[in-house]
Amino acid sequence: MGKQKIFFFFLFLSVFSAFAQKNKKQELIIITGKELTPEDSNKVTQLFYSGLREKVVQNQTLAIDYFNQILQIYPANHFALYELGMIYFKKGDLTQAKDYAQKAVTIKTDNEWYWLLNANIYQQLQDFSLLNYALDELINLAPLKTEYRFDKANALFMMGRADEALTLYNKLEKEVGLTDQVLQGRQRIYLKKGDISKASADLGQLIKNNPTDVRYYLFLGDLYYSNHMADQALTVYQKAKEIDGNNPFTRIAIAQILESQKKTDEAFEEIKAAFKQESLGIDQKVKIIIKYFDSFPDTLALKKAQELSLILTQVHPSDPKSFSLYGDVLYQKGDYKLAQMQYEKALDLNKNIYAIWDQLLRIQLYFNDGKGLVAKGEEALSYFPNQYQLYFYTAFGYLQENNASQAINYFNNALNFDIDNAGIKAQIYSGLGDAYQSEKKYKESANAYEKALAIEPKNTYALNNYAYYLSLRNDDLAKAERMSALSNKLAPGNASFQDTYAWILFKLEKYADAKEWMLKAIENNPKSALQFEHLGDIYYKLNDVNNALINWKKSLLLNSKNSLLQKKIDGKKYIE
């Protein structure tokens, strides 16, 4: 044991004999008092009760000050020393706590609570030698409290004195019987020694004494399984299942072994049975489902995760975690509509979970649900006004709802935050470019797109939209062509990007190339009225009026409200 500093107050003592252990002497703090005047005695009492009052109302700083004032008057006041030790222990300052607690017990050696505080401090410090000594004192002071002897057995085990610990556990068994505490203590010793037979014998006796108590079967099964005796473990678990088929922990244990034996279907049936029991906590169930995520997008893993998640919502219908996780599984599966429903159910239970709002708004953005983005985005912002992503989602909602001015406000609100995600920041500037374009603020629009591409030069969204709007204004068509070509190279097969490139080539009077790219766009998206109209325009410029009319009519069938298109058909000519 390490030596500790000795304090001298009015009287010198070299060794406190009660603290001698084995052949080592433990020098402890020695404090003596002085005779107090009636005035000092009254002041100490007042300070003590003031300190207690502040301690009760959690004003630790003031409580510490009051108790320290007592020690300035009377250093040997063990009540104040103990209270200071307790305060620092609860604060996690074990060094200070140890100092005060040892002083208190040095003055008042027969106080059980003082020794208990010291024992708790030594336990936290993992100083098992001092813990063992403190427990000896506690056992002497309270010989009927078996918990101190159990703690001592544990301390002996941690000190490497397993045989002494085993002897103590055996003595305790004679007093209290073969309890879980005795059993678990002895198990650790047997396992450390590698004596599986004695460990299993203990458990076998417990099962014999308590044949309907599933816990002991689980203990024995776990013992076998942890020692690579899977067949024996499975036999024990199956017996436990016969006794109580609704015990989820038995089912999970059986599933673990069946899985290792490649009996995956049987294992999954056991897991499902366990999931149907509310006694298996939702957090443990969540951990099991999340393990399947490692195998996504494997269809079997997705199917199992979805089935378990559905059970989760049925067994725990009042916990938003169940619906949120079910939504996550469906999201991974690509079933966004059903995922959206689960996220909304989760939010009905608890609207203060940001991650669920984020997932819900991502889905609405994917579906271009402008109305939903605005409604849910505004609601989410009422709970989380400091999340820039919510301004981002809501801004796109306003943009899709043709409210460009409000979109500009929300995009700029998002930019007021310190955004560490370069991709989202680029998307915000791209959205601003779209919004300013709608407001015919072309300079601001171009500036926003340039900022987006400065952050992310290969942002296909910004490249395509910037190029398209330049072409609409007949502004720097050469730059528009370069950007559009790059977006198609980065995202081949995107009908919208192909349409943009074809239209820019049309503006550059490269009609043959424009036709080739527009046909690609229509092949990838055969239901776009705009693309058929553009193809008709291209055919007209190629002097193929018949094909121009055919494609204009196809476009009109898809969008009968296009009055300009009707004029083209009626006049059989291209109109700007």
Coordinates of C-alpha atoms in Angstrom, one line a residue:
M1 CA 0.0 0.0 0.0
G2 CA 1.2 3.5 -0.8
K3 CA 2.1 5.8 2.0
Q4 CA 0.1 8.9 2.7
K5 CA 1.0 12.2 4.1
I6 CA 0.8 12.7 7.9
F7 CA -0.9 15.8 9.3
F8 CA 0.0 17.0 12.8
F9 CA -2.3 19.1 14.8
F10 CA -1.2 19.9 18.3
L11 CA -0.1 16.3 19.0
F12 CA 2.3 13.9 17.3
L13 CA 1.6 10.3 16.8
S14 CA 3.9 8.2 14.6
V15 CA 1.8 5.1 13.9
F16 CA -1.9 4.4 14.1
S17 CA -1.7 0.7 15.0
A18 CA -5.2 -0.1 13.8
F19 CA -4.1 0.5 10.2
A20 CA -1.3 -2.0 10.2
Q21 CA -1.8 -4.7 7.6
K22 CA 0.3 -7.8 7.1
N23 CA 3.9 -6.7 7.3
K24 CA 3.3 -3.2 6.0
K25 CA 2.5 -0.2 8.1
Q26 CA -0.1 2.2 6.7
E27 CA 0.6 5.7 8.1
L28 CA -2.6 7.6 8.1
I29 CA -3.7 11.1 8.8
I30 CA -3.7 12.0 12.5
I31 CA -5.8 14.9 13.7
T32 CA -6.4 16.1 17.2
G33 CA -8.7 18.7 18.4
K34 CA -8.7 21.5 20.9
E35 CA -11.1 22.6 23.6
L36 CA -13.7 24.9 22.1
T37 CA -15.1 28.0 23.8
P38 CA -18.9 28.2 24.0
E39 CA -18.8 30.9 21.4
D40 CA -16.8 28.7 19.0
S41 CA -19.0 25.7 19.7
N42 CA -22.2 27.7 18.8
K43 CA -20.6 29.0 15.6
V44 CA -19.5 25.5 14.5
T45 CA -23.1 24.2 15.1
Q46 CA -24.6 27.1 13.0
L47 CA -22.0 26.6 10.2
F48 CA -22.7 22.9 10.2
Y49 CA -26.5 23.3 9.7
S50 CA -25.9 26.0 7.2
G51 CA -23.7 23.6 5.3
L52 CA -26.2 20.8 5.4
R53 CA -28.9 23.2 4.1
E54 CA -26.9 24.2 1.1
K55 CA -25.9 20.6 0.4
V56 CA -29.6 19.6 0.3
V57 CA -30.4 22.3 -2.3
Q58 CA -27.4 21.3 -4.3
N59 CA -25.4 24.5 -3.7
Q60 CA -22.2 22.6 -3.3
T61 CA -19.9 25.5 -3.5
L62 CA -21.4 27.3 -0.6
A63 CA -21.8 24.0 1.4
I64 CA -18.0 23.4 1.0
D65 CA -17.3 26.9 2.2
Y66 CA -19.4 26.4 5.4
F67 CA -17.8 23.1 6.2
N68 CA -14.3 24.5 5.6
Q69 CA -15.0 27.4 7.9
I70 CA -15.8 24.8 10.6
L71 CA -12.4 23.1 10.0
Q72 CA -10.6 26.5 10.4
I73 CA -12.2 26.8 13.9
Y74 CA -11.9 23.1 14.8
P75 CA -9.8 20.9 12.4
A76 CA -10.9 17.7 14.2
N77 CA -14.6 18.1 13.4
H78 CA -15.2 14.7 11.8
F79 CA -18.8 15.6 10.9
A80 CA -17.6 18.4 8.6
L81 CA -14.8 16.2 7.2
Y82 CA -17.3 13.4 6.4
E83 CA -19.6 15.9 4.6
L84 CA -16.8 17.3 2.6
G85 CA -15.7 13.8 1.7
M86 CA -19.3 13.0 0.5
I87 CA -19.5 16.1 -1.6
Y88 CA -16.3 15.6 -3.4
F89 CA -17.1 11.9 -3.9
K90 CA -20.3 12.8 -5.6
K91 CA -18.5 15.4 -7.7
G92 CA -16.1 12.7 -8.8
D93 CA -13.1 14.4 -7.2
L94 CA -11.7 11.2 -5.6
T95 CA -8.4 12.7 -4.5
Q96 CA -10.1 15.3 -2.4
A97 CA -12.8 12.9 -1.3
K98 CA -10.2 10.4 -0.1
D99 CA -8.3 13.1 1.9
Y100 CA -11.4 14.2 3.8
A101 CA -12.8 10.7 4.3
Q102 CA -9.6 9.4 5.7
K103 CA -9.3 12.3 8.1
A104 CA -12.9 11.7 9.3
V105 CA -12.3 8.0 10.0
T106 CA -9.0 8.7 11.7
I107 CA -10.8 10.9 14.3
K108 CA -13.9 8.7 14.6
T109 CA -12.8 5.2 14.1
D110 CA -16.0 3.4 15.0
N111 CA -18.4 5.1 12.6
E112 CA -19.7 2.7 10.0
W113 CA -20.7 5.4 7.5
Y114 CA -17.3 6.9 7.5
W115 CA -15.7 3.5 6.7
L116 CA -18.3 2.9 4.1
L117 CA -17.5 6.2 2.4
N118 CA -13.8 5.2 2.4
A119 CA -14.6 1.8 1.0
N120 CA -16.6 3.4 -1.9
I121 CA -13.8 5.7 -2.7
Y122 CA -11.2 2.9 -2.7
Q123 CA -13.6 0.9 -4.9
Q124 CA -13.8 3.8 -7.4
L125 CA -10.0 4.1 -7.3
Q126 CA -9.6 0.3 -7.7
D127 CA -7.3 0.3 -4.7
F128 CA -8.3 -3.2 -3.6
S129 CA -5.8 -3.4 -0.8
L130 CA -7.2 -0.4 1.0
L131 CA -10.7 -1.5 0.1
N132 CA -10.0 -4.9 1.7
Y133 CA -8.8 -3.2 4.8
A134 CA -11.8 -0.9 5.0
L135 CA -14.1 -3.8 4.6
D136 CA -12.5 -5.6 7.5
E137 CA -13.3 -2.6 9.6
L138 CA -16.9 -2.6 8.4
I139 CA -17.2 -6.3 9.1
N140 CA -16.0 -5.7 12.6
L141 CA -18.4 -2.8 13.1
A142 CA -21.4 -4.6 11.5
P143 CA -20.8 -8.4 11.7
L144 CA -24.4 -9.2 10.8
K145 CA -24.3 -7.3 7.4
T146 CA -23.3 -10.0 4.9
E147 CA -23.0 -7.5 2.1
Y148 CA -19.7 -6.4 3.5
R149 CA -18.3 -9.9 3.5
F150 CA -19.5 -10.3 -0.1
D151 CA -17.7 -7.1 -1.0
K152 CA -14.6 -8.5 0.8
A153 CA -14.7 -11.7 -1.2
N154 CA -14.8 -9.7 -4.4
A155 CA -11.9 -7.5 -3.2
L156 CA -9.9 -10.6 -2.5
F157 CA -10.6 -12.0 -5.9
M158 CA -9.6 -8.7 -7.6
M159 CA -6.3 -8.8 -5.5
G160 CA -5.5 -12.2 -7.0
R161 CA -6.3 -14.1 -3.7
A162 CA -8.8 -16.4 -5.3
D163 CA -8.5 -19.2 -2.7
E164 CA -9.2 -16.9 0.2
A165 CA -12.2 -15.5 -1.7
L166 CA -13.5 -19.0 -2.4
T167 CA -13.2 -19.8 1.3
L168 CA -15.2 -16.8 2.2
Y169 CA -17.9 -17.6 -0.4
N170 CA -18.2 -21.1 1.0
K171 CA -18.7 -19.7 4.5
L172 CA -21.3 -17.3 3.2
E173 CA -23.1 -20.2 1.6
K174 CA -23.5 -21.9 5.0
E175 CA -25.1 -18.7 6.3
V176 CA -27.3 -17.5 3.4
G177 CA -27.6 -20.6 1.2
L178 CA -26.5 -21.0 -2.5
T179 CA -27.8 -17.6 -3.6
D180 CA -27.1 -15.9 -6.9
Q181 CA -24.5 -13.8 -5.3
V182 CA -22.6 -16.8 -3.8
L183 CA -23.0 -18.6 -7.1
Q184 CA -21.8 -15.8 -9.3
G185 CA -18.8 -15.1 -7.0
R186 CA -17.7 -18.7 -7.1
Q187 CA -18.4 -19.0 -10.8
R188 CA -15.8 -16.2 -11.5
I189 CA -13.2 -18.1 -9.3
Y190 CA -13.9 -21.4 -11.0
L191 CA -13.7 -19.9 -14.4
K192 CA -10.5 -18.1 -13.6
K193 CA -9.1 -21.4 -12.6
G194 CA -10.6 -23.1 -15.6
D195 CA -12.6 -25.5 -13.5
I196 CA -15.7 -25.9 -15.6
S197 CA -16.8 -29.0 -13.8
K198 CA -17.1 -27.3 -10.4
A199 CA -18.8 -24.3 -12.0
S200 CA -21.4 -26.5 -13.8
A201 CA -21.9 -28.6 -10.6
D202 CA -22.9 -25.5 -8.7
L203 CA -25.4 -24.6 -11.3
G204 CA -26.6 -28.1 -11.6
Q205 CA -27.4 -28.1 -7.8
L206 CA -29.2 -24.8 -8.2
I207 CA -31.3 -26.3 -11.0
K208 CA -32.0 -29.3 -8.8
N209 CA -33.1 -27.1 -6.0
N210 CA -35.2 -24.8 -8.3
P211 CA -36.3 -26.9 -11.3
T212 CA -38.8 -24.3 -12.6
D213 CA -36.5 -21.3 -12.3
V214 CA -35.4 -20.6 -15.9
R215 CA -32.6 -18.2 -14.7
Y216 CA -30.4 -21.1 -13.6
Y217 CA -30.7 -22.9 -16.9
L218 CA -29.7 -19.8 -18.6
F219 CA -26.6 -19.4 -16.3
L220 CA -25.6 -23.0 -17.1
G221 CA -26.2 -22.7 -20.8
D222 CA -24.2 -19.4 -20.9
L223 CA -21.4 -21.2 -19.0
Y224 CA -21.3 -24.0 -21.6
Y225 CA -21.6 -21.6 -24.6
S226 CA -18.9 -19.3 -23.4
N227 CA -16.6 -22.3 -23.1
H228 CA -17.2 -23.5 -26.6
M229 CA -19.6 -26.3 -25.5
A230 CA -22.4 -25.4 -27.9
D231 CA -24.2 -28.8 -28.0
Q232 CA -24.4 -28.9 -24.2
A233 CA -25.5 -25.3 -24.1
L234 CA -28.3 -25.9 -26.6
T235 CA -29.6 -28.9 -24.6
V236 CA -29.9 -26.8 -21.5
Y237 CA -31.5 -23.9 -23.3
Q238 CA -34.1 -26.2 -24.9
K239 CA -35.0 -27.5 -21.4
A240 CA -35.4 -23.9 -20.3
K241 CA -37.7 -23.3 -23.3
E242 CA -39.8 -26.3 -22.3
I243 CA -40.3 -24.7 -18.9
D244 CA -41.1 -21.2 -20.2
G245 CA -41.6 -20.8 -23.9
N246 CA -42.2 -17.1 -23.6
N247 CA -38.8 -16.3 -22.1
P248 CA -37.2 -14.1 -24.8
F249 CA -33.6 -14.6 -23.5
T250 CA -33.9 -18.3 -23.9
R251 CA -35.0 -17.8 -27.5
I252 CA -32.2 -15.4 -28.3
A253 CA -29.7 -17.9 -26.8
I254 CA -31.0 -20.7 -28.9
A255 CA -31.0 -18.6 -32.0
Q256 CA -27.4 -17.7 -31.4
I257 CA -26.4 -21.4 -31.4
L258 CA -28.7 -22.3 -34.4
E259 CA -27.1 -19.4 -36.4
S260 CA -23.7 -20.8 -35.7
Q261 CA -24.9 -24.2 -37.0
K262 CA -26.1 -22.5 -40.2
K263 CA -29.7 -23.2 -39.3
T264 CA -30.6 -19.7 -40.2
D265 CA -34.4 -20.2 -40.8
E266 CA -34.8 -21.9 -37.4
A267 CA -32.7 -19.3 -35.7
F268 CA -34.9 -16.5 -37.2
E269 CA -38.0 -18.1 -35.9
E270 CA -36.6 -18.0 -32.4
I271 CA -35.6 -14.4 -32.8
K272 CA -39.2 -13.5 -34.0
A273 CA -40.6 -15.3 -31.0
A274 CA -38.3 -13.3 -28.7
F275 CA -39.3 -10.1 -30.4
K276 CA -43.0 -10.7 -29.6
Q277 CA -42.2 -10.5 -25.9
E278 CA -42.3 -7.1 -24.3
S279 CA -40.0 -8.3 -21.6
L280 CA -37.1 -8.2 -24.2
G281 CA -36.4 -4.4 -24.1
I282 CA -36.7 -2.3 -27.2
D283 CA -33.1 -1.2 -27.0
Q284 CA -31.9 -4.8 -27.2
K285 CA -34.3 -5.4 -30.1
V286 CA -33.0 -2.4 -31.9
K287 CA -29.4 -3.6 -31.6
I288 CA -30.4 -6.9 -33.2
I289 CA -32.2 -5.2 -36.1
I290 CA -29.3 -2.8 -36.7
K291 CA -26.9 -5.8 -37.2
Y292 CA -28.8 -6.6 -40.4
F293 CA -27.9 -3.2 -41.8
D294 CA -24.3 -4.4 -42.3
S295 CA -25.7 -6.8 -45.0
F296 CA -27.9 -4.3 -46.8
P297 CA -28.9 -4.2 -49.7
D298 CA -29.0 -8.0 -49.5
T299 CA -32.7 -8.8 -50.0
L300 CA -32.8 -11.5 -47.3
A301 CA -31.3 -9.2 -44.7
L302 CA -33.8 -6.5 -45.7
K303 CA -36.7 -8.9 -45.5
K304 CA -35.7 -10.1 -42.0
A305 CA -35.1 -6.5 -40.7
Q306 CA -38.4 -5.4 -42.1
E307 CA -40.3 -8.3 -40.5
L308 CA -38.6 -7.7 -37.1
S309 CA -39.2 -4.0 -37.3
L310 CA -42.9 -4.5 -38.0
I311 CA -43.1 -6.7 -34.9
L312 CA -41.3 -4.0 -33.0
T313 CA -44.1 -1.5 -33.9
Q314 CA -46.8 -3.9 -32.8
V315 CA -45.2 -4.8 -29.4
H316 CA -44.0 -1.3 -28.6
P317 CA -46.6 1.0 -30.2
S318 CA -46.1 3.9 -27.8
D319 CA -42.3 4.2 -28.4
P320 CA -41.3 6.4 -31.3
K321 CA -38.1 4.4 -31.7
S322 CA -40.0 1.5 -33.1
F323 CA -41.6 3.4 -35.9
S324 CA -38.4 5.4 -36.6
L325 CA -36.4 2.2 -37.0
Y326 CA -39.1 0.6 -39.2
G327 CA -38.9 3.8 -41.3
D328 CA -35.2 3.4 -41.5
V329 CA -35.4 -0.2 -42.8
L330 CA -38.1 0.8 -45.4
Y331 CA -35.9 3.7 -46.4
Q332 CA -33.0 1.4 -47.0
K333 CA -35.3 -0.9 -49.0
G334 CA -36.3 2.1 -51.2
D335 CA -40.0 2.0 -50.1
Y336 CA -40.1 5.7 -49.4
K337 CA -43.8 6.1 -49.2
L338 CA -44.2 3.6 -46.5
A339 CA -41.1 4.9 -44.7
Q340 CA -42.6 8.3 -44.7
M341 CA -45.7 7.0 -43.0
Q342 CA -43.6 5.4 -40.2
Y343 CA -41.6 8.6 -39.6
E344 CA -44.8 10.5 -39.3
K345 CA -46.1 8.0 -36.8
A346 CA -42.9 8.4 -34.8
L347 CA -43.3 12.2 -34.8
D348 CA -46.9 11.9 -33.6
L349 CA -45.4 10.2 -30.5
N350 CA -42.4 12.6 -30.1
K351 CA -41.7 15.7 -32.2
N352 CA -38.5 16.4 -30.4
I353 CA -36.3 14.0 -32.3
Y354 CA -34.4 15.9 -35.0
A355 CA -33.1 12.8 -37.0
I356 CA -36.7 11.7 -37.7
W357 CA -37.6 15.2 -39.1
D358 CA -34.5 15.1 -41.3
Q359 CA -35.4 11.7 -42.8
L360 CA -39.0 12.7 -43.4
L361 CA -38.0 15.9 -45.2
R362 CA -35.4 14.0 -47.3
I363 CA -38.2 11.8 -48.6
Q364 CA -40.4 14.7 -49.4
L365 CA -37.6 16.4 -51.2
Y366 CA -37.0 13.1 -53.2
F367 CA -40.7 13.2 -54.1
N368 CA -40.6 16.9 -55.0
D369 CA -43.4 17.4 -52.5
G370 CA -43.2 21.1 -52.3
K371 CA -46.4 21.5 -50.2
G372 CA -45.2 18.8 -47.8
L373 CA -41.8 20.3 -47.5
V374 CA -43.1 23.7 -46.6
A375 CA -45.7 22.4 -44.1
K376 CA -43.3 19.9 -42.4
G377 CA -40.3 22.1 -42.7
E378 CA -42.0 25.0 -40.9
E379 CA -43.2 22.6 -38.2
A380 CA -39.8 21.2 -37.7
L381 CA -38.2 24.6 -37.5
S382 CA -40.6 25.5 -34.6
Y383 CA -38.8 22.7 -32.7
F384 CA -35.3 23.1 -34.1
P385 CA -34.8 26.7 -35.3
N386 CA -31.0 26.2 -35.2
Q387 CA -30.7 23.4 -37.8
Y388 CA -29.6 24.9 -41.1
Q389 CA -30.7 21.7 -43.0
L390 CA -34.4 22.5 -42.1
Y391 CA -34.1 25.9 -43.8
F392 CA -32.5 24.2 -46.8
Y393 CA -35.4 21.7 -47.1
T394 CA -38.1 24.3 -46.5
A395 CA -36.5 26.6 -49.1
F396 CA -36.7 23.9 -51.8
G397 CA -40.4 23.4 -50.8
Y398 CA -41.1 27.1 -51.4
L399 CA -39.2 27.0 -54.7
Q400 CA -41.3 24.0 -55.9
E401 CA -44.4 25.9 -54.8
N402 CA -43.3 28.8 -57.0
N403 CA -42.7 31.1 -54.1
A404 CA -39.2 32.1 -55.1
S405 CA -38.9 35.2 -52.8
Q406 CA -39.6 33.1 -49.7
A407 CA -37.2 30.4 -51.0
I408 CA -34.5 33.0 -51.3
N409 CA -35.1 34.1 -47.6
Y410 CA -34.8 30.5 -46.4
F411 CA -31.7 29.7 -48.4
N412 CA -30.0 32.8 -47.1
N413 CA -31.1 31.8 -43.5
A414 CA -29.4 28.5 -44.0
L415 CA -26.2 30.3 -45.2
N416 CA -26.2 32.3 -41.9
F417 CA -25.0 29.1 -40.2
D418 CA -21.5 27.6 -40.1
I419 CA -22.1 24.8 -42.7
D420 CA -19.5 22.1 -42.6
N421 CA -21.1 20.0 -45.3
A422 CA -19.7 21.1 -48.6
G423 CA -22.3 19.2 -50.6
I424 CA -25.3 20.8 -48.9
K425 CA -23.7 24.2 -49.1
A426 CA -23.3 23.8 -52.8
Q427 CA -26.9 22.7 -53.1
I428 CA -28.0 25.8 -51.2
Y429 CA -26.2 28.1 -53.6
S430 CA -27.6 26.1 -56.5
G431 CA -31.1 26.5 -55.1
L432 CA -30.5 30.2 -54.7
G433 CA -29.5 30.3 -58.4
D434 CA -32.8 28.7 -59.3
A435 CA -34.8 31.1 -57.1
Y436 CA -33.0 34.3 -58.3
Q437 CA -33.6 33.0 -61.9
S438 CA -37.3 32.8 -61.2
E439 CA -37.2 36.3 -59.8
K440 CA -35.4 37.4 -63.0
K441 CA -32.4 38.5 -60.9
Y442 CA -30.0 37.1 -63.4
K443 CA -26.8 38.6 -62.0
E444 CA -27.6 37.2 -58.5
S445 CA -28.5 33.9 -60.1
A446 CA -25.2 33.6 -61.9
N447 CA -23.3 34.6 -58.8
A448 CA -25.0 31.9 -56.8
Y449 CA -24.3 29.2 -59.3
E450 CA -20.6 30.3 -59.5
K451 CA -20.4 29.9 -55.7
A452 CA -21.9 26.5 -55.9
L453 CA -19.4 25.3 -58.5
A454 CA -16.5 26.9 -56.6
I455 CA -17.4 24.7 -53.7
E456 CA -18.2 21.6 -55.8
P457 CA -17.0 21.9 -59.4
K458 CA -18.7 18.6 -60.3
N459 CA -22.1 19.4 -58.9
T460 CA -24.3 18.1 -61.7
Y461 CA -27.4 19.9 -60.4
A462 CA -25.7 23.2 -60.5
L463 CA -23.9 22.5 -63.9
N464 CA -27.2 21.5 -65.6
N465 CA -29.4 24.3 -64.2
Y466 CA -26.8 27.0 -64.7
A467 CA -26.3 25.9 -68.3
Y468 CA -30.0 25.7 -69.0
Y469 CA -30.8 29.2 -67.7
L470 CA -27.8 30.6 -69.6
S471 CA -29.3 29.0 -72.8
L472 CA -32.7 30.5 -72.1
R473 CA -31.1 33.9 -71.9
N474 CA -28.8 33.2 -74.9
D475 CA -26.0 34.2 -72.6
D476 CA -22.5 32.7 -73.0
L477 CA -23.7 29.6 -74.8
A478 CA -20.2 28.3 -75.2
K479 CA -19.9 28.1 -71.4
A480 CA -23.4 26.6 -71.2
E481 CA -22.3 23.9 -73.6
R482 CA -19.2 23.0 -71.6
M483 CA -21.1 22.8 -68.3
S484 CA -23.9 20.7 -69.8
A485 CA -21.5 18.3 -71.5
L486 CA -19.7 17.9 -68.2
S487 CA -23.0 17.2 -66.3
N488 CA -23.8 14.5 -68.9
K489 CA -20.4 12.9 -68.6
L490 CA -20.7 12.8 -64.8
A491 CA -24.3 11.5 -64.8
P492 CA -24.9 9.6 -68.1
G493 CA -28.4 8.6 -68.9
N494 CA -30.1 11.5 -67.1
A495 CA -32.9 12.5 -69.4
S496 CA -33.1 16.1 -67.9
F497 CA -29.4 16.7 -68.5
Q498 CA -29.6 15.2 -72.0
D499 CA -32.6 17.5 -72.8
T500 CA -30.6 20.5 -71.5
Y501 CA -27.6 19.6 -73.7
A502 CA -29.8 19.1 -76.7
W503 CA -31.4 22.4 -76.2
I504 CA -28.1 24.2 -75.9
L505 CA -26.9 22.6 -79.1
F506 CA -30.2 23.8 -80.7
K507 CA -29.4 27.3 -79.6
L508 CA -25.9 26.9 -81.1
E509 CA -27.6 25.8 -84.4
K510 CA -26.0 22.4 -84.1
Y511 CA -29.3 20.7 -85.1
A512 CA -28.1 17.3 -86.0
D513 CA -26.2 16.9 -82.7
A514 CA -29.2 18.4 -80.9
K515 CA -31.5 15.7 -82.5
E516 CA -29.2 12.9 -81.4
W517 CA -29.2 14.1 -77.7
M518 CA -32.9 14.8 -77.6
L519 CA -33.7 11.3 -78.9
K520 CA -31.5 10.0 -76.0
A521 CA -33.5 12.1 -73.5
I522 CA -36.8 10.8 -74.8
E523 CA -35.6 7.2 -74.7
N524 CA -34.8 7.7 -71.0
N525 CA -38.0 9.6 -70.3
P526 CA -40.7 9.0 -72.9
K527 CA -43.4 10.9 -71.0
S528 CA -41.9 14.4 -71.1
A529 CA -44.1 16.9 -73.0
L530 CA -41.2 19.4 -73.1
Q531 CA -38.8 17.0 -74.7
F532 CA -41.2 16.1 -77.5
E533 CA -41.8 19.8 -78.1
H534 CA -38.1 20.4 -78.2
L535 CA -37.6 17.5 -80.6
G536 CA -40.3 19.0 -82.8
D537 CA -38.4 22.3 -82.8
I538 CA -35.2 20.5 -83.8
Y539 CA -37.0 18.7 -86.7
Y540 CA -38.4 22.0 -87.9
K541 CA -34.9 23.5 -88.0
L542 CA -33.7 20.4 -90.0
N543 CA -36.5 21.2 -92.5
D544 CA -38.5 18.1 -91.5
V545 CA -41.9 19.8 -90.9
N546 CA -43.8 16.5 -90.9
N547 CA -41.7 15.0 -88.0
A548 CA -41.9 18.4 -86.3
L549 CA -45.7 18.2 -86.4
I550 CA -45.8 14.6 -85.2
N551 CA -43.7 15.4 -82.1
W552 CA -45.5 18.7 -81.4
K553 CA -48.7 16.7 -81.3
K554 CA -47.2 14.1 -79.0
S555 CA -46.2 16.9 -76.7
L556 CA -49.7 18.4 -76.8
L557 CA -51.3 15.1 -75.8
L558 CA -49.1 15.2 -72.7
N559 CA -49.8 18.8 -72.0
S560 CA -52.9 20.1 -73.6
K561 CA -52.6 23.5 -71.8
N562 CA -49.6 24.6 -73.9
S563 CA -51.1 27.5 -76.0
L564 CA -47.8 28.3 -77.8
L565 CA -47.5 24.7 -78.9
Q566 CA -51.0 24.8 -80.4
K567 CA -49.9 27.9 -82.4
K568 CA -46.9 26.0 -83.7
I569 CA -49.1 23.1 -84.8
D570 CA -51.7 25.4 -86.4
G571 CA -49.1 27.5 -88.1
K572 CA -46.9 24.5 -89.0
K573 CA -43.9 26.5 -88.0
Y574 CA -41.5 27.1 -85.1
I575 CA -42.3 30.0 -82.8
E576 CA -39.8 31.4 -80.3

